[in-house]
mmCIF file of C-alpha atoms in Angstrom:
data_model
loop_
_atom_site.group_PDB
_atom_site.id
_atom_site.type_symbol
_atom_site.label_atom_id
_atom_site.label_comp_id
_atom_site.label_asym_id
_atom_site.label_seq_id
_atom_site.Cartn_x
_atom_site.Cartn_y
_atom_site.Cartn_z
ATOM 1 C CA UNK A 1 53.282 194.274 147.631
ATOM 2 C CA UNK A 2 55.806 193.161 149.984
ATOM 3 C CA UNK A 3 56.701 194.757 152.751
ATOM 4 C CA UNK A 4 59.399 194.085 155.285
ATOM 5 C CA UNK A 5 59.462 194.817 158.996
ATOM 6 C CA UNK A 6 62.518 195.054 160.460
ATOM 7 C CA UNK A 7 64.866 196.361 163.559
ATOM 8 C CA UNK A 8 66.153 199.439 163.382
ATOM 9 C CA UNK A 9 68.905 200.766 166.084
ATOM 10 C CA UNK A 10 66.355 202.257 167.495
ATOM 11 C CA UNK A 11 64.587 199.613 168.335
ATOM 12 C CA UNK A 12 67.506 197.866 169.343
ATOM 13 C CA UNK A 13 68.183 200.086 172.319
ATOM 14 C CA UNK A 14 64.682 200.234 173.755
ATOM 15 C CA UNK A 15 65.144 196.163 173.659
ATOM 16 C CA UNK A 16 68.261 196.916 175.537
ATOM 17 C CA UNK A 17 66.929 199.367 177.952
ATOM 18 C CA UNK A 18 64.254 196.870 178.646
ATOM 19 C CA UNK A 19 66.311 194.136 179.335
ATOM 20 C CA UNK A 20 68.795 196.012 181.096
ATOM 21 C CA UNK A 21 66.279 197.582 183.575
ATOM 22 C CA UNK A 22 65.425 193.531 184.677
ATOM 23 C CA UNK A 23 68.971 192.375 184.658
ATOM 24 C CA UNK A 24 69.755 195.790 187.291
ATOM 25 C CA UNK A 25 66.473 194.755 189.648
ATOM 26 C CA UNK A 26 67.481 191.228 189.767
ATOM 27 C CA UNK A 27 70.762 192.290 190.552
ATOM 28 C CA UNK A 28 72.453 190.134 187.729
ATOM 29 C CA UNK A 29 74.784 192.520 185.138
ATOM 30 C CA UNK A 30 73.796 191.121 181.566
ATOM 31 C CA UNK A 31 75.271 190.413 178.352
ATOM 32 C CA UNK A 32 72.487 191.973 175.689
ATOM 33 C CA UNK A 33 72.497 190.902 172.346
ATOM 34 C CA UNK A 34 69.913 192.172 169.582
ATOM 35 C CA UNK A 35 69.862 190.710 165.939
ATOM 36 C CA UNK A 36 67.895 191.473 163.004
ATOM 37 C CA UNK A 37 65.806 188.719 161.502
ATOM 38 C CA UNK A 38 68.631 187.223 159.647
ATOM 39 C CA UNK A 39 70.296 186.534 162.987
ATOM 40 C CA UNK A 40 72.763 189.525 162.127
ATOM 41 C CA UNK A 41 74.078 191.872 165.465
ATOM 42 C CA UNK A 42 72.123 194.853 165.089
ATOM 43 C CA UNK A 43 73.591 195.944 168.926
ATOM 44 C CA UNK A 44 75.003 194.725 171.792
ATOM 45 C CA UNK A 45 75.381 195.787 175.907
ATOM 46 C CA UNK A 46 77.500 193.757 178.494
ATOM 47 C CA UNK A 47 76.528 195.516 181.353
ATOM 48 C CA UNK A 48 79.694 196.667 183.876
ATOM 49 C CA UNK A 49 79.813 193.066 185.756
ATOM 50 C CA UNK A 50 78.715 191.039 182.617
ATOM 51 C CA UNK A 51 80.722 187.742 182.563
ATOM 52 C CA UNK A 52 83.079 187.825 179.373
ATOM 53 C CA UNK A 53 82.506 184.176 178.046
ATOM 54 C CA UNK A 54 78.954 185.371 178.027
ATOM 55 C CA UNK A 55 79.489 187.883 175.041
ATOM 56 C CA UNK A 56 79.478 185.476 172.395
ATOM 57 C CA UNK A 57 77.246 183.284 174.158
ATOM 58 C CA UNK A 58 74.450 186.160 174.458
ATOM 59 C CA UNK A 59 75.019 187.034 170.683
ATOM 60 C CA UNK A 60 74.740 183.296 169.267
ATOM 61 C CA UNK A 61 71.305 182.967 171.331
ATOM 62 C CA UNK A 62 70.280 186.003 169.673
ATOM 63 C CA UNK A 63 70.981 184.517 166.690
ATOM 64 C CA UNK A 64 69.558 181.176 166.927
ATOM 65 C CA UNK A 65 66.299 182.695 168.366
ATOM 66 C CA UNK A 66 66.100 184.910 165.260
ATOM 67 C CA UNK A 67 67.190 182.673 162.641
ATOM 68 C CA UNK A 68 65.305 179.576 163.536
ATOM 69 C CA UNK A 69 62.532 181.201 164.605
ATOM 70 C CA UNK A 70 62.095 179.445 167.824
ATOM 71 C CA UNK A 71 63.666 180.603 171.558
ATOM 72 C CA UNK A 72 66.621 179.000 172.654
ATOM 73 C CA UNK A 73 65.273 176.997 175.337
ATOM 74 C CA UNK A 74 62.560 174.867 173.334
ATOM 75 C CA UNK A 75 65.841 173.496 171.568
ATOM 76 C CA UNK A 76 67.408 172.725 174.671
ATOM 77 C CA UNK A 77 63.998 170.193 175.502
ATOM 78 C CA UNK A 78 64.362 168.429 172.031
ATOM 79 C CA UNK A 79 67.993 167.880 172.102
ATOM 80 C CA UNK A 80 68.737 165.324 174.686
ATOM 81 C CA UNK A 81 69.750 162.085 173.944
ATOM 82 C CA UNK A 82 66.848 160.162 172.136
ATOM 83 C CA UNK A 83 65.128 163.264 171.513
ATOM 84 C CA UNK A 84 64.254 164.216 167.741
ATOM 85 C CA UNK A 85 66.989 167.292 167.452
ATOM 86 C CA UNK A 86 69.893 165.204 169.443
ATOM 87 C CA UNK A 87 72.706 166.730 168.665
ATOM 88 C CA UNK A 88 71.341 170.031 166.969
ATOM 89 C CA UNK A 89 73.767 171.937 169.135
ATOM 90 C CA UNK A 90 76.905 171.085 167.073
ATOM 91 C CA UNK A 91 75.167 172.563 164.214
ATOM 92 C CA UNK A 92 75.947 175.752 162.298
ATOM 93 C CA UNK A 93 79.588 175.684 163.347
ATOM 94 C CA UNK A 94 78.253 175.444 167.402
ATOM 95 C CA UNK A 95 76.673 178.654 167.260
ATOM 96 C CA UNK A 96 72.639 177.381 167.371
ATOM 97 C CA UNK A 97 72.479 177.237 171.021
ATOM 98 C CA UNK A 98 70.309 175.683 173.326
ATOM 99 C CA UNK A 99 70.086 176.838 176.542
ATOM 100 C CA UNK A 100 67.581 179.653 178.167
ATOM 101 C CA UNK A 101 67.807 183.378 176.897
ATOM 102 C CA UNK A 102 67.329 183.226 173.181
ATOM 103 C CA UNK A 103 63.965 184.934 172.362
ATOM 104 C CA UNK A 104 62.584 185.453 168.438
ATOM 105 C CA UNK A 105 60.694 189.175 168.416
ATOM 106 C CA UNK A 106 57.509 188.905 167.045
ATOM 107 C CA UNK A 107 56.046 191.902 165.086
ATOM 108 C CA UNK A 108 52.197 191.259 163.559
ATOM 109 C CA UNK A 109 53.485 187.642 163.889
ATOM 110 C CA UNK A 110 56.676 188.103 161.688
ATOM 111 C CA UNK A 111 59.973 187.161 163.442
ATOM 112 C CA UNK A 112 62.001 190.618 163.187
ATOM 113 C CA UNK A 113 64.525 189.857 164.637
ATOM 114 C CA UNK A 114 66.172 188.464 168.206
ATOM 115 C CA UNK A 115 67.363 188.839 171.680
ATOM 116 C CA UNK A 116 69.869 187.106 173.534
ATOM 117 C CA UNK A 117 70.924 187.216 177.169
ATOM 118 C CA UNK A 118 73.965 185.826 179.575
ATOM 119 C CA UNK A 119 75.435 186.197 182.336
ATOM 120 C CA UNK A 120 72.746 184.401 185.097
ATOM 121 C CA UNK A 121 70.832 181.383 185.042
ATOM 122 C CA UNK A 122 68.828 180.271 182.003
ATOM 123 C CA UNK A 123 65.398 181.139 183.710
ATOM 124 C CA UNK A 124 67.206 184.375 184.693
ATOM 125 C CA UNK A 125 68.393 184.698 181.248
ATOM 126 C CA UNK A 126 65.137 184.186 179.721
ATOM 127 C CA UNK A 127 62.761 186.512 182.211
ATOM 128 C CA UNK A 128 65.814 189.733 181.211
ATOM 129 C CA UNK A 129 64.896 188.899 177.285
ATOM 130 C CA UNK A 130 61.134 188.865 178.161
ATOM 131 C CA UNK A 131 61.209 191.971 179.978
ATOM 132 C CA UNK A 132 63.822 193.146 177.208
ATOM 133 C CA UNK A 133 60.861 192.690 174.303
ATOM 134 C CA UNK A 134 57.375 193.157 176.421
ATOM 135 C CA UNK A 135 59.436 197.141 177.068
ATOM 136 C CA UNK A 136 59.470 196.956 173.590
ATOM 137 C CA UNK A 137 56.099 195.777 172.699
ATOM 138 C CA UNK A 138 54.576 198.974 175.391
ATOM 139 C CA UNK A 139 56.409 201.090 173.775
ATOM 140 C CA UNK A 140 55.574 200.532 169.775
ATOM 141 C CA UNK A 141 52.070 201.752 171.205
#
């Protein structure tokens, strides 16, 4: 029997309420992207400061983290010059990205789906989606 697990817009908001809670004590407004496991928007947040450019840039993290299964910033160490995924980042139309922020969500080790975060630093970016999914994680128990 197969059986799917997957992010509801429920879900979605507690990732965002999570994330957004971070992003307010570090004092850094947030773009907040969640996608389903397919990489698809399932919600989105740019918090009242949140840098424009950072919209899409937020939701194509999301996506890559979801889609490839793998967060945004373990791309970013394998795609310098001589490194085995050189030039990964001009892939799927430029939307796999590969800087901080990009986090896969990991249910009973099935990717479900994905956050993304902009608007600060990369390290910045990628504590906000950490504290986006472990709110998420205390809460499903």
């Amino acid at each position: 029997m197969l059986t799917i697990n997957r992010l509801d817009i429920a879900d979605a908001r507690v990732l965002i309420e999570g994330a957004r809670a971070r992003a307010t004590e570090i004092g850094v407004p947030m773009c907040i992207a969640i996608t389903d496991d397919s990489g698809n928007l399932i919600a989105f947040e740019r918090m009242d400061g949140g840098k424009v450019t950072s919209t899409i840039i937020a939701m194509d993290k999301a996506y890559t983290a979801a889609g490839a299964k793998k967060a945004t910033h373990e791309y970013g160490e394998v795609s310098q010059p001589g490194k085995p995924a050189y030039g990964i980042s001009s892939a799927i139309g430029g939307r796999l990205m590969v800087v901080g922020g990009g986090l896969p969500i990991l249910v009973d080790g099935a990717v479900v789906g994905g956050i993304g975060i902009s608007s600060g630093t990369p390290a910045q970016d990628q504590d906000v989606a950490q504290a986006g999914i472990d709110h998420f994680m205390a809460a499903r128990h």
